[in-house]
Amino acid sequence: MQPYLALLTLLLPGACTTPHTPAATSKAIYRYRVNLRRPDHDRLRVEVQVPPTRQRQVVFVMPKSVPGIYGALNFGRYVTELTALGPDNEPLSVTRQDTNSWVIADARRLRRLTYSVADTWDQFHHVAGEAGTLYRSAGSAYQPDSAYVLNYNTFVGYLEGHARPYEVRFTRPAGYYGASHRPPQPLNDSVDVVRAPSYRALVDAPVLYARPDTAWLQLGQTKVQVALYATTQRHYAPTLARSLKPLLEAQRAYLGGRLPVDSYAFLVYHAQGRPGSYLGDGLEHSQSTLCLLESPGLADLGPFLRRLTTHEFFHIVTPLNIHSREIESYDFRQPTFSAHLWLYEGLTEYATVHMAIRQRLQTLPEFVAGLESKARDMRQFDNTLALTELSRLVLTRPDQYYNFYLKGALFNLCLDVRLRELSGGTMGTQELVRRLARRYGPSRPFADEELFDVITALTYPAMRGFFRAYLEQGQPLPLAETLAKVGLRYEEKTATISIMAQLTPAQRALRRAWIGQ
Ligand SMILES: [Zn+2]
């Protein structure tokens, strides 16, 4: 935190106190102005002062996708009326190149851009099969009478080849508060400002703007904010925070007692749904999660919300602390995908189910029932497709993506048991991620093609063949063989799992090492 704050002080000398005499360097940032008081028919008017360029022409880009989303969302499609202006407010020639990019001629004269951005979800009501209902957690909603859900990727862009810091000023509706891991700071009674060292960092910190309903939790050394907007009720965040706390404490214990971040924010938007309707959509960020939930009422939200937030919260391990170059230097215009979604999503999902039994939040039969439903649901997918291959091609095989939460999670179960078997119980996936996090960490990405060799070197030579067979070649998972080692019987034909009555000493020891009972 310190080096970054110092850098900003250097770059923004008195930016807010002396607006008429900015230092030369302060021009070299993007300065956005967004008025949240008056969206025009669900459209946000946006203005940006851009950094100077020496190029003859520049390309203004809106993202095709964002980290954590494995689909082409093309945020440029929400942008209209884009105007480029010179020093005397004269319009410059703009040509729309494709959905997400605009070519601006005579770019040396370019000073400002103005445009209008549509709401990406008018109401949070999913309609089965309706295009665009997926991934609302990466979108934005502008509801001046209730709440703004702001993902910067929907209304902030960049000039290609001009990576610079960002400053975003929001004119906020009276009484509104912006909750975020990178919270908007009040400049005066009506304007808040957010600063970020890069586009990537800005997009990583969505904001929930509403009348305040927030609560704080202390988890060891980590401060956790729970901010809520519910369509039916206010002042519910403390109740929500209380119901999340035992689970977050269990996650902290599972991760070894210390979380890899000093602060974290849960931004929760809740809409009332029809009886029996439970819909959830969450997107993880380095130090926050945006959760969109729909259920009949707030009180019955419990297990549903906890299930969603557990998965998202575990993402602080991967990709935050362990990720490839594709994620570290994310290309918003033309993203390329890492081969390791089995890790980012598969291991995260496995940790979610494994933690529940390990920390005794679940009984063995409940845990087994959860595994069984994954094994059963997995059969609806193409399991001959290698997970590393699916990971790279994820944009072209969206129908298969969900298998990372099924087969991907079960692969990690096999990996966990195999590691514990080879290590005499001392090392499983929990210890493996700790070793990987020590080697890499938040700012040191791995090269995609080296990961299996690195894990093999950190563990056992036999693991290289294990990754080759079950991830790279797409061979059927050794589920029956693996589960038998811990005293569970897997019936391939019916995809059922039962608990063996009599265990050998070896089965008992390995099961205890695996789930602590
Ligand atoms: Zn996830």
Coordinates of C-alpha atoms and ligand atoms in Angstrom, one line a residue:
M1 CA 0.0 0.0 0.0
Q2 CA 2.7 2.5 1.0
P3 CA 4.6 2.7 -2.4
Y4 CA 1.4 3.1 -4.3
L5 CA 0.1 5.9 -2.1
A6 CA 3.4 7.7 -2.4
L7 CA 3.3 7.4 -6.1
L8 CA -0.1 8.9 -6.3
T9 CA 0.9 11.8 -4.2
L10 CA 3.7 12.4 -6.6
L11 CA 1.4 12.2 -9.7
L12 CA -1.4 14.2 -8.3
P13 CA 0.1 17.3 -6.7
G14 CA -2.8 19.2 -5.2
A15 CA -5.1 18.0 -7.9
C16 CA -8.2 18.7 -5.9
T17 CA -7.2 22.0 -4.4
T18 CA -5.6 23.8 -7.4
P19 CA -7.7 22.7 -10.4
H20 CA -6.6 25.7 -12.5
T21 CA -2.9 25.1 -12.2
P22 CA -2.3 21.4 -12.5
A23 CA 1.3 20.4 -12.7
A24 CA 2.5 19.1 -16.0
T25 CA 2.6 15.4 -14.9
S26 CA -1.0 15.5 -13.6
K27 CA -2.2 15.7 -17.2
A28 CA -0.8 12.2 -17.9
I29 CA -3.8 10.5 -16.3
Y30 CA -7.4 9.7 -17.2
R31 CA -9.8 12.0 -15.4
Y32 CA -13.3 10.7 -15.5
R33 CA -16.4 12.6 -14.4
V34 CA -19.7 10.8 -13.9
N35 CA -22.9 12.3 -12.7
L36 CA -24.9 9.8 -10.7
R37 CA -27.6 12.4 -9.9
R38 CA -29.2 12.5 -13.3
P39 CA -28.9 9.4 -15.4
D40 CA -30.9 10.0 -18.6
H41 CA -33.4 7.2 -19.1
D42 CA -31.0 4.6 -17.5
R43 CA -28.1 6.0 -19.5
L44 CA -25.1 7.5 -17.7
R45 CA -23.3 10.5 -19.2
V46 CA -19.6 10.1 -19.0
E47 CA -16.8 12.6 -19.7
V48 CA -13.1 11.9 -19.7
Q49 CA -10.0 14.1 -20.0
V50 CA -7.5 11.8 -21.6
P51 CA -3.7 11.9 -21.3
P52 CA -1.9 13.6 -24.2
T53 CA -0.6 11.5 -27.1
R54 CA 2.0 12.0 -29.8
Q55 CA 0.4 9.5 -32.1
R56 CA -1.4 10.7 -35.2
Q57 CA -4.4 8.5 -34.4
V58 CA -5.5 6.6 -31.3
V59 CA -7.9 3.8 -30.5
F60 CA -10.3 4.2 -27.6
V61 CA -11.1 0.7 -26.2
M62 CA -13.9 -0.7 -24.1
P63 CA -13.2 -4.3 -22.8
K64 CA -14.3 -7.4 -24.5
S65 CA -14.3 -9.3 -21.2
V66 CA -12.9 -8.9 -17.7
P67 CA -10.8 -11.2 -15.4
G68 CA -13.0 -13.9 -13.8
I69 CA -15.4 -13.9 -16.7
Y70 CA -15.0 -16.6 -19.4
G71 CA -17.2 -15.2 -22.1
A72 CA -17.1 -12.3 -24.6
L73 CA -19.4 -9.7 -23.0
N74 CA -18.3 -6.8 -25.4
F75 CA -18.9 -3.8 -23.1
G76 CA -18.6 -1.5 -26.0
R77 CA -22.1 -2.4 -27.1
Y78 CA -23.5 -0.3 -24.3
V79 CA -21.7 2.9 -25.4
T80 CA -23.3 5.4 -27.8
E81 CA -22.9 9.0 -28.8
L82 CA -19.1 9.0 -28.4
T83 CA -17.6 12.4 -29.2
A84 CA -14.0 13.4 -29.3
L85 CA -13.1 17.0 -28.5
G86 CA -10.0 19.1 -29.1
P87 CA -8.6 22.0 -27.0
D88 CA -11.2 24.5 -28.3
N89 CA -14.0 22.0 -27.8
E90 CA -14.0 21.3 -31.5
P91 CA -15.2 17.8 -32.5
L92 CA -12.6 15.5 -34.0
S93 CA -13.3 12.7 -36.4
V94 CA -14.3 9.4 -34.8
T95 CA -14.8 6.1 -36.6
R96 CA -16.2 3.1 -34.8
Q97 CA -13.9 0.2 -35.7
D98 CA -15.9 -2.6 -34.1
T99 CA -18.1 -3.1 -31.1
N100 CA -15.4 -2.3 -28.6
S101 CA -13.2 0.3 -30.3
W102 CA -13.2 3.7 -31.9
V103 CA -10.5 5.3 -34.0
I104 CA -9.9 9.0 -33.3
A105 CA -8.1 11.0 -36.0
D106 CA -5.9 14.0 -35.4
A107 CA -5.2 12.5 -31.9
R108 CA -2.6 15.1 -31.0
R109 CA -5.5 17.6 -30.6
L110 CA -7.5 15.1 -28.5
R111 CA -8.4 16.4 -25.0
R112 CA -11.7 14.9 -24.0
L113 CA -14.2 12.2 -24.8
T114 CA -17.8 12.2 -23.9
Y115 CA -20.2 9.4 -24.3
S116 CA -23.4 7.8 -23.0
V117 CA -23.5 4.3 -21.4
A118 CA -26.6 2.1 -21.1
D119 CA -27.6 0.2 -18.0
T120 CA -26.4 -3.4 -18.5
W121 CA -29.2 -4.9 -16.4
D122 CA -32.4 -2.9 -16.0
Q123 CA -33.7 -5.0 -13.2
F124 CA -32.1 -7.9 -11.5
H125 CA -34.6 -10.5 -12.6
H126 CA -33.2 -13.5 -14.5
V127 CA -35.3 -14.9 -17.2
A128 CA -34.4 -18.5 -18.1
G129 CA -32.8 -18.5 -21.5
E130 CA -32.7 -14.8 -21.9
A131 CA -29.5 -13.7 -23.5
G132 CA -27.3 -11.5 -21.3
T133 CA -28.8 -12.6 -18.0
L134 CA -25.5 -14.4 -17.2
Y135 CA -22.7 -12.4 -15.7
R136 CA -24.8 -9.5 -14.4
S137 CA -22.2 -9.3 -11.7
A138 CA -19.8 -7.9 -14.3
G139 CA -22.4 -5.3 -15.4
S140 CA -23.8 -2.1 -14.0
A141 CA -27.2 -0.8 -13.0
Y142 CA -28.1 2.9 -12.7
Q143 CA -31.1 3.3 -10.4
P144 CA -31.0 6.8 -9.1
D145 CA -33.9 6.2 -6.7
S146 CA -32.4 3.1 -5.1
A147 CA -28.9 1.9 -5.9
Y148 CA -26.0 2.0 -8.4
V149 CA -24.1 -1.1 -9.0
L150 CA -20.9 0.1 -10.8
N151 CA -18.4 -2.1 -12.5
Y152 CA -15.9 0.3 -14.1
N153 CA -15.5 -1.9 -17.1
T154 CA -18.9 -0.9 -18.3
F155 CA -18.3 2.8 -18.4
V156 CA -14.5 3.4 -18.3
G157 CA -12.2 2.6 -21.2
Y158 CA -8.6 3.5 -22.2
L159 CA -6.6 4.7 -25.2
E160 CA -4.7 1.8 -26.6
G161 CA -1.0 1.9 -25.8
H162 CA -1.6 4.6 -23.1
A163 CA -1.6 2.8 -19.8
R164 CA -1.9 5.6 -17.1
P165 CA -3.4 6.0 -13.6
Y166 CA -7.1 6.9 -13.2
E167 CA -9.1 9.4 -11.3
V168 CA -12.9 9.1 -11.3
R169 CA -15.1 11.8 -9.8
F170 CA -18.7 10.9 -9.0
T171 CA -21.4 13.5 -8.4
R172 CA -23.4 11.4 -6.0
P173 CA -27.1 11.6 -5.0
A174 CA -27.6 13.2 -1.6
G175 CA -27.2 10.7 1.2
Y176 CA -25.5 8.0 -0.9
Y177 CA -22.4 6.2 0.1
G178 CA -20.1 4.2 -2.1
A179 CA -19.0 0.9 -0.7
S180 CA -15.9 -0.7 -2.4
H181 CA -12.6 -2.2 -1.6
R182 CA -11.3 1.1 -3.2
P183 CA -13.9 3.4 -1.6
P184 CA -14.9 6.7 -3.2
Q185 CA -13.5 9.5 -1.0
P186 CA -15.6 12.6 -0.4
L187 CA -14.1 15.7 -2.0
N188 CA -17.0 17.9 -0.9
D189 CA -20.7 17.6 -0.2
S190 CA -21.6 16.2 -3.5
V191 CA -18.5 14.8 -5.2
D192 CA -16.5 11.7 -4.4
V193 CA -13.2 10.7 -6.0
V194 CA -11.6 7.3 -6.7
R195 CA -8.0 6.9 -7.7
A196 CA -6.3 3.8 -9.2
P197 CA -2.8 3.2 -10.5
S198 CA -4.1 1.4 -13.6
Y199 CA -7.1 0.3 -15.5
R200 CA -6.7 -3.2 -14.2
A201 CA -6.7 -2.0 -10.6
L202 CA -9.8 0.2 -11.2
V203 CA -11.8 -2.6 -12.8
D204 CA -10.8 -4.8 -9.8
A205 CA -12.8 -2.6 -7.4
P206 CA -16.5 -2.4 -8.2
V207 CA -18.7 0.1 -6.2
L208 CA -22.1 -0.3 -4.7
Y209 CA -23.6 3.2 -4.3
A210 CA -26.7 3.4 -2.1
R211 CA -28.0 4.8 1.2
P212 CA -25.6 3.2 3.7
D213 CA -26.3 -0.2 5.1
T214 CA -23.0 -1.6 6.0
A215 CA -21.3 -3.6 8.8
W216 CA -17.7 -4.5 9.6
L217 CA -16.2 -7.8 10.8
Q218 CA -12.7 -8.4 12.1
L219 CA -11.3 -11.7 11.0
G220 CA -7.9 -12.1 12.6
Q221 CA -5.8 -9.3 11.0
T222 CA -8.3 -8.8 8.2
K223 CA -11.1 -6.1 8.2
V224 CA -14.1 -7.2 6.3
Q225 CA -16.9 -4.9 5.1
V226 CA -20.4 -6.2 4.4
A227 CA -22.4 -3.6 2.3
L228 CA -25.9 -4.4 1.3
Y229 CA -28.6 -3.0 -0.9
A230 CA -31.9 -4.8 -0.5
T231 CA -35.0 -3.8 -2.5
T232 CA -37.2 -4.7 0.5
Q233 CA -35.4 -3.7 3.6
R234 CA -32.7 -1.4 5.1
H235 CA -30.4 -1.9 8.1
Y236 CA -30.0 -5.6 7.4
A237 CA -26.2 -5.6 6.8
P238 CA -25.4 -6.3 10.5
T239 CA -27.6 -9.4 10.5
L240 CA -26.1 -10.5 7.2
A241 CA -22.5 -10.0 8.6
R242 CA -23.4 -12.0 11.7
S243 CA -24.6 -14.9 9.6
L244 CA -21.4 -14.8 7.4
K245 CA -19.0 -14.6 10.3
P246 CA -18.8 -18.3 11.4
L247 CA -18.3 -19.3 7.8
L248 CA -15.5 -16.8 7.2
E249 CA -13.8 -17.8 10.5
A250 CA -13.9 -21.4 9.3
Q251 CA -12.3 -20.3 6.0
R252 CA -9.6 -18.5 7.8
A253 CA -8.9 -21.6 9.9
Y254 CA -8.9 -23.7 6.7
L255 CA -6.3 -21.3 5.1
G256 CA -4.0 -21.7 8.0
G257 CA -5.2 -18.9 10.4
R258 CA -4.1 -15.9 8.4
L259 CA -5.8 -14.5 5.3
P260 CA -3.6 -13.2 2.5
V261 CA -5.3 -9.7 2.5
D262 CA -5.6 -7.0 5.1
S263 CA -9.1 -5.9 4.0
Y264 CA -12.0 -7.3 2.1
A265 CA -15.5 -6.1 1.0
F266 CA -18.6 -8.1 0.3
L267 CA -21.0 -5.9 -1.9
V268 CA -24.4 -7.5 -1.9
Y269 CA -27.4 -6.6 -4.0
H270 CA -30.6 -8.4 -3.1
A271 CA -33.9 -8.4 -5.0
Q272 CA -37.0 -10.1 -3.9
G273 CA -38.0 -13.0 -6.2
R274 CA -41.0 -15.3 -6.6
P275 CA -41.6 -18.0 -4.0
G276 CA -39.1 -20.8 -4.4
S277 CA -36.9 -18.8 -6.7
Y278 CA -33.3 -18.6 -5.7
L279 CA -30.8 -17.0 -8.1
G280 CA -27.3 -15.9 -7.4
D281 CA -24.5 -14.4 -9.4
G282 CA -21.1 -13.5 -8.0
L283 CA -17.9 -12.1 -9.3
E284 CA -14.7 -12.3 -7.4
H285 CA -12.0 -9.5 -7.3
S286 CA -8.7 -9.4 -5.5
Q287 CA -10.2 -7.9 -2.3
S288 CA -13.9 -7.9 -2.9
T289 CA -16.8 -9.8 -4.2
L290 CA -19.9 -8.5 -5.8
C291 CA -22.9 -10.7 -5.1
L292 CA -26.3 -10.4 -6.8
L293 CA -29.0 -12.4 -5.2
E294 CA -32.7 -13.0 -5.7
S295 CA -34.8 -14.9 -3.2
P296 CA -38.3 -14.7 -1.7
G297 CA -37.1 -12.9 1.3
L298 CA -33.9 -11.9 3.2
A299 CA -34.4 -14.2 6.1
D300 CA -34.3 -17.4 4.0
L301 CA -31.1 -16.3 2.3
G302 CA -28.8 -18.1 4.8
P303 CA -27.3 -21.2 3.2
F304 CA -27.7 -19.9 -0.3
L305 CA -25.7 -16.7 0.3
R306 CA -23.1 -18.5 2.4
R307 CA -22.6 -21.0 -0.4
L308 CA -22.0 -18.3 -2.9
T309 CA -19.8 -16.1 -0.8
T310 CA -17.6 -19.0 0.4
H311 CA -16.7 -19.8 -3.2
E312 CA -16.0 -16.2 -4.1
F313 CA -14.0 -15.5 -0.9
F314 CA -11.7 -18.5 -1.5
H315 CA -10.6 -16.8 -4.7
I316 CA -8.3 -14.7 -2.5
V317 CA -6.0 -17.7 -2.8
T318 CA -6.3 -18.2 -6.5
P319 CA -6.2 -16.3 -8.7
L320 CA -5.1 -13.5 -6.4
N321 CA -2.0 -15.2 -5.0
I322 CA -1.4 -17.8 -7.6
H323 CA -2.1 -16.9 -11.3
S324 CA -0.6 -17.0 -14.7
R325 CA 0.7 -14.2 -16.9
E326 CA -2.6 -14.2 -18.8
I327 CA -4.3 -12.9 -15.7
E328 CA -1.5 -10.7 -14.4
S329 CA -1.3 -8.7 -17.7
Y330 CA -4.9 -9.1 -18.7
D331 CA -5.6 -7.9 -22.3
F332 CA -9.0 -6.3 -22.1
R333 CA -9.3 -5.9 -25.8
Q334 CA -8.3 -9.4 -26.8
P335 CA -8.0 -11.6 -23.8
T336 CA -6.2 -14.9 -24.0
F337 CA -6.9 -17.7 -21.5
S338 CA -4.7 -19.7 -19.2
A339 CA -4.8 -23.5 -19.3
H340 CA -5.4 -23.6 -15.6
L341 CA -9.1 -23.0 -14.9
W342 CA -8.9 -26.4 -13.1
L343 CA -7.0 -24.4 -10.5
Y344 CA -8.8 -21.0 -10.4
E345 CA -12.3 -22.4 -10.5
G346 CA -11.8 -26.2 -9.8
L347 CA -9.7 -25.9 -6.7
T348 CA -11.7 -22.9 -5.4
E349 CA -14.9 -25.0 -5.7
Y350 CA -13.2 -28.0 -4.1
A351 CA -11.9 -25.9 -1.2
T352 CA -15.5 -24.7 -0.7
V353 CA -16.8 -28.3 -0.2
H354 CA -13.7 -29.7 1.5
M355 CA -13.6 -26.8 4.1
A356 CA -17.2 -27.6 5.1
I357 CA -16.3 -31.2 6.3
R358 CA -12.8 -30.3 7.5
Q359 CA -14.1 -27.5 9.7
R360 CA -17.1 -29.7 10.8
L361 CA -19.8 -27.5 9.4
Q362 CA -21.2 -30.6 7.7
T363 CA -21.6 -34.2 8.5
L364 CA -20.0 -37.0 6.5
P365 CA -23.3 -38.1 4.9
E366 CA -24.0 -34.4 3.8
F367 CA -20.5 -34.1 2.4
V368 CA -20.8 -37.4 0.5
A369 CA -24.2 -36.3 -0.9
G370 CA -22.5 -33.1 -2.2
L371 CA -19.8 -35.1 -3.9
E372 CA -22.3 -37.5 -5.4
S373 CA -24.3 -34.7 -7.0
K374 CA -21.1 -33.3 -8.6
A375 CA -20.3 -36.8 -9.9
R376 CA -23.8 -37.2 -11.3
D377 CA -24.1 -33.7 -12.8
M378 CA -20.7 -34.1 -14.4
R379 CA -22.1 -36.7 -16.7
Q380 CA -24.1 -34.1 -18.7
F381 CA -20.8 -32.7 -20.0
D382 CA -18.2 -33.8 -22.5
N383 CA -15.6 -35.5 -20.2
T384 CA -13.4 -36.5 -23.1
L385 CA -12.4 -32.9 -23.5
A386 CA -9.2 -32.3 -21.5
L387 CA -9.7 -29.6 -18.9
T388 CA -6.5 -27.7 -19.9
E389 CA -7.8 -27.6 -23.5
L390 CA -11.3 -26.5 -22.4
S391 CA -9.6 -23.8 -20.3
R392 CA -7.8 -22.3 -23.3
L393 CA -10.9 -22.5 -25.6
V394 CA -13.4 -21.4 -23.0
L395 CA -14.8 -18.6 -25.2
T396 CA -15.8 -21.1 -27.9
R397 CA -17.1 -23.8 -25.6
P398 CA -19.3 -21.9 -23.1
D399 CA -21.6 -25.0 -22.9
Q400 CA -18.9 -26.9 -21.2
Y401 CA -17.6 -24.2 -18.8
Y402 CA -19.7 -25.3 -15.8
N403 CA -17.8 -28.6 -15.7
F404 CA -14.9 -26.8 -13.9
Y405 CA -17.2 -26.7 -10.9
L406 CA -18.0 -30.4 -11.2
K407 CA -15.2 -32.4 -12.9
G408 CA -12.7 -29.6 -12.0
A409 CA -13.6 -29.9 -8.3
L410 CA -13.6 -33.7 -8.3
F411 CA -10.2 -33.7 -10.0
N412 CA -8.9 -31.6 -7.1
L413 CA -10.4 -34.2 -4.7
C414 CA -8.3 -36.9 -6.5
L415 CA -5.3 -34.6 -6.3
D416 CA -5.8 -33.9 -2.6
V417 CA -6.1 -37.6 -1.7
R418 CA -3.2 -38.6 -3.9
L419 CA -0.9 -36.0 -2.3
R420 CA -1.9 -37.1 1.2
E421 CA -1.3 -40.7 0.3
L422 CA 2.2 -40.0 -1.1
S423 CA 3.1 -37.7 1.9
G424 CA 1.9 -40.0 4.6
G425 CA -0.9 -37.5 5.3
T426 CA 1.2 -34.4 5.8
M427 CA 0.5 -32.7 2.5
G428 CA -2.7 -32.1 0.6
T429 CA -4.1 -29.3 -1.6
Q430 CA -4.2 -26.9 1.3
E431 CA -0.4 -27.2 1.8
L432 CA 0.2 -27.2 -1.9
V433 CA -1.5 -23.8 -2.4
R434 CA 0.5 -22.4 0.6
R435 CA 3.7 -23.6 -1.2
L436 CA 2.6 -22.1 -4.5
A437 CA 1.6 -18.8 -2.9
R438 CA 5.0 -18.5 -1.2
R439 CA 6.7 -19.1 -4.6
Y440 CA 4.5 -16.8 -6.6
G441 CA 2.2 -14.4 -4.7
P442 CA 0.1 -11.5 -5.9
S443 CA 2.6 -9.8 -8.2
R444 CA 4.6 -12.8 -9.5
P445 CA 2.7 -14.7 -12.1
F446 CA 3.7 -18.2 -13.4
A447 CA 4.2 -19.1 -17.0
D448 CA 1.3 -21.3 -18.1
E449 CA 3.4 -24.1 -19.5
E450 CA 5.7 -24.4 -16.4
L451 CA 3.0 -24.9 -13.7
F452 CA 2.8 -28.7 -13.8
D453 CA 6.6 -29.0 -13.7
V454 CA 6.7 -26.6 -10.8
I455 CA 4.1 -28.5 -8.8
T456 CA 5.9 -31.7 -9.5
A457 CA 9.1 -30.3 -8.2
L458 CA 7.3 -29.0 -5.1
T459 CA 5.7 -32.4 -4.5
Y460 CA 6.5 -35.8 -5.9
P461 CA 7.8 -37.0 -9.3
A462 CA 4.7 -39.2 -9.8
M463 CA 2.5 -36.1 -10.0
R464 CA 3.7 -35.1 -13.5
G465 CA 2.0 -38.2 -14.9
F466 CA -1.1 -37.6 -12.8
F467 CA -1.5 -34.1 -14.3
R468 CA -0.8 -35.4 -17.8
A469 CA -3.4 -38.2 -17.6
Y470 CA -6.3 -36.4 -15.9
L471 CA -5.9 -32.8 -17.0
E472 CA -3.9 -32.7 -20.3
Q473 CA -5.1 -36.0 -21.8
G474 CA -8.6 -36.0 -20.4
Q475 CA -8.6 -39.6 -19.2
P476 CA -11.5 -40.5 -16.9
L477 CA -10.9 -39.4 -13.3
P478 CA -9.8 -42.2 -11.0
L479 CA -12.8 -41.6 -8.8
A480 CA -13.6 -45.2 -7.7
E481 CA -10.0 -45.9 -7.0
T482 CA -9.4 -42.6 -5.1
L483 CA -12.6 -42.8 -3.0
A484 CA -11.9 -46.5 -2.0
K485 CA -8.6 -45.3 -0.4
V486 CA -10.6 -43.2 2.0
G487 CA -13.3 -45.8 2.7
L488 CA -16.0 -44.5 0.2
R489 CA -17.5 -46.8 -2.5
Y490 CA -18.2 -45.2 -5.9
E491 CA -20.6 -47.0 -8.2
E492 CA -19.6 -45.9 -11.7
K493 CA -22.9 -47.1 -13.3
T494 CA -25.2 -45.1 -11.1
A495 CA -22.8 -42.4 -10.0
T496 CA -23.6 -43.1 -6.3
I497 CA -21.2 -42.9 -3.4
S498 CA -21.7 -44.8 -0.2
I499 CA -19.8 -44.9 3.1
M500 CA -18.0 -48.3 3.8
A501 CA -18.9 -49.8 7.2
Q502 CA -15.5 -51.4 7.8
L503 CA -12.3 -49.6 7.2
T504 CA -8.8 -50.9 7.1
P505 CA -6.2 -49.1 9.2
A506 CA -4.8 -47.6 6.0
Q507 CA -8.2 -46.3 4.9
R508 CA -8.9 -44.9 8.3
A509 CA -5.6 -43.1 8.5
L510 CA -5.9 -41.6 5.0
R511 CA -9.5 -40.5 5.6
R512 CA -8.4 -38.8 8.9
A513 CA -5.6 -37.0 7.1
W514 CA -8.0 -35.9 4.4
I515 CA -11.1 -34.7 6.3
G516 CA -10.0 -34.8 9.9
Q517 CA -12.4 -37.6 11.0
Ligands
ZN1 ZN -15.2 -18.8 -9.1

